[in-house]
Amino acid sequence: MNTDGLIVVDKPAGMTSHDVVARIRRLAKTRRVGHGGTLDPMATGVLIIGVNRATRLLTYVIGSGKSYAATIRLGQSTITDDAEGDVTATTPAGHVTDEAIHDGLARQRGEIDQVPSAVSAIKIKGERAYKRVREGEDVQIPARRVTISRLEILDIRRTDDDVVDIDIDVTCSSGTYIRAIARDLGTLLEVGGHLTALRRTAVGDMTLAEARTLEQLEESAPDVVTLPMAEAARQAFSQREATAEEAKVLSHGGPLDPVGITGPYAVFAPTGEVLAIVSEREGKARAEIVLAPA
């Protein structure tokens, strides 16, 4: 049984990411469990869970690019910029043309400055923004530079004169708010907008194709790890094979000679065990985290 590794979970709607962590703690019979990037309760799809030593890989998972399938509704604004919040304004959107929608979303492709939703977990003066909003405060969150590398329109649906629903497919940098895309499109077109559906389809190279539902994990418990440590590291990082002597040095936190690999990479022992995540700087390959027991 693999006790250290990652789990690609297909999160159901209605659960927080912390709810999923709590469930995995019970199934895996360990307290050392964390997640690699929050999904709102409304959202479904890929949530990466780290178990035991693999929780140390989550720092890198959180920074990975992400992909989503989502639905924007034009004609209604909500306090949360998604369907979980109360509607704050309604403006008939039936007159908005397909061309205007395409042009509006095109403005959000590439590197942009995006203002996160006010009802978010971002801390403002030490307190979560959503708590300040619930207390009646007018919260202003500074814009952040994000990259939206792909934003494709899959379908535009007009069921009545009041709302327009737009299915989109998005690939973006970490820190991008998909509900902010909906809000900003609605603002640009002067009809308001919010997100009615959100499904995360990938985190880095980990996709829904390898995801497991909580029901499937229940059936295999306590053997719930789907990507053992070495496999997870091979999937997420560039790789370097160490000699037996290098493995001994690295396991004790010592530096190796550089080999010219850019960015953090995984170093493996001759036995196939992942030893550490390493980066090259100042003429040495130094461990950022040591994963193998000394």
PDB file of C-alpha atoms in Angstrom, residues 42-45 66-72 150 152 154 166-171 178 195-202 208:
ATOM      1  CA  MET A  42     -19.925  25.297  -6.212  1.00  0.00           C
ATOM      2  CA  ALA A  43     -17.017  24.082  -8.343  1.00  0.00           C
ATOM      3  CA  THR A  44     -16.282  20.479  -9.272  1.00  0.00           C
ATOM      4  CA  GLY A  45     -13.322  18.694 -10.767  1.00  0.00           C
ATOM      5  CA  LYS A  66      -4.940  25.234 -14.450  1.00  0.00           C
ATOM      6  CA  SER A  67      -7.717  24.501 -16.935  1.00  0.00           C
ATOM      7  CA  TYR A  68     -11.460  24.926 -16.487  1.00  0.00           C
ATOM      8  CA  ALA A  69     -14.796  24.431 -18.212  1.00  0.00           C
ATOM      9  CA  ALA A  70     -17.253  27.124 -17.119  1.00  0.00           C
ATOM     10  CA  THR A  71     -20.568  28.774 -17.907  1.00  0.00           C
ATOM     11  CA  ILE A  72     -21.072  32.547 -17.808  1.00  0.00           C
ATOM     12  CA  ARG A 150      -6.562  29.994 -23.695  1.00  0.00           C
ATOM     13  CA  GLU A 152     -12.375  29.578 -26.032  1.00  0.00           C
ATOM     14  CA  LEU A 154     -17.777  26.546 -26.843  1.00  0.00           C
ATOM     15  CA  ILE A 166     -21.860  31.170 -22.573  1.00  0.00           C
ATOM     16  CA  ASP A 167     -19.867  27.960 -22.196  1.00  0.00           C
ATOM     17  CA  ILE A 168     -16.118  28.583 -22.148  1.00  0.00           C
ATOM     18  CA  ASP A 169     -12.901  26.582 -21.892  1.00  0.00           C
ATOM     19  CA  VAL A 170     -10.022  28.282 -20.063  1.00  0.00           C
ATOM     20  CA  THR A 171      -6.341  27.605 -19.398  1.00  0.00           C
ATOM     21  CA  ILE A 178     -12.753  32.459 -13.493  1.00  0.00           C
ATOM     22  CA  LEU A 195     -20.548  32.247 -13.219  1.00  0.00           C
ATOM     23  CA  THR A 196     -23.213  29.510 -13.078  1.00  0.00           C
ATOM     24  CA  ALA A 197     -20.964  26.446 -13.441  1.00  0.00           C
ATOM     25  CA  LEU A 198     -17.268  25.712 -12.940  1.00  0.00           C
ATOM     26  CA  ARG A 199     -15.367  22.472 -13.432  1.00  0.00           C
ATOM     27  CA  ARG A 200     -11.593  22.283 -13.110  1.00  0.00           C
ATOM     28  CA  THR A 201     -10.317  19.916 -15.767  1.00  0.00           C
ATOM     29  CA  ALA A 202      -6.566  19.998 -15.091  1.00  0.00           C
ATOM     30  CA  LEU A 208      -9.820  14.517 -14.913  1.00  0.00           C
TER      31      LEU A 208
END
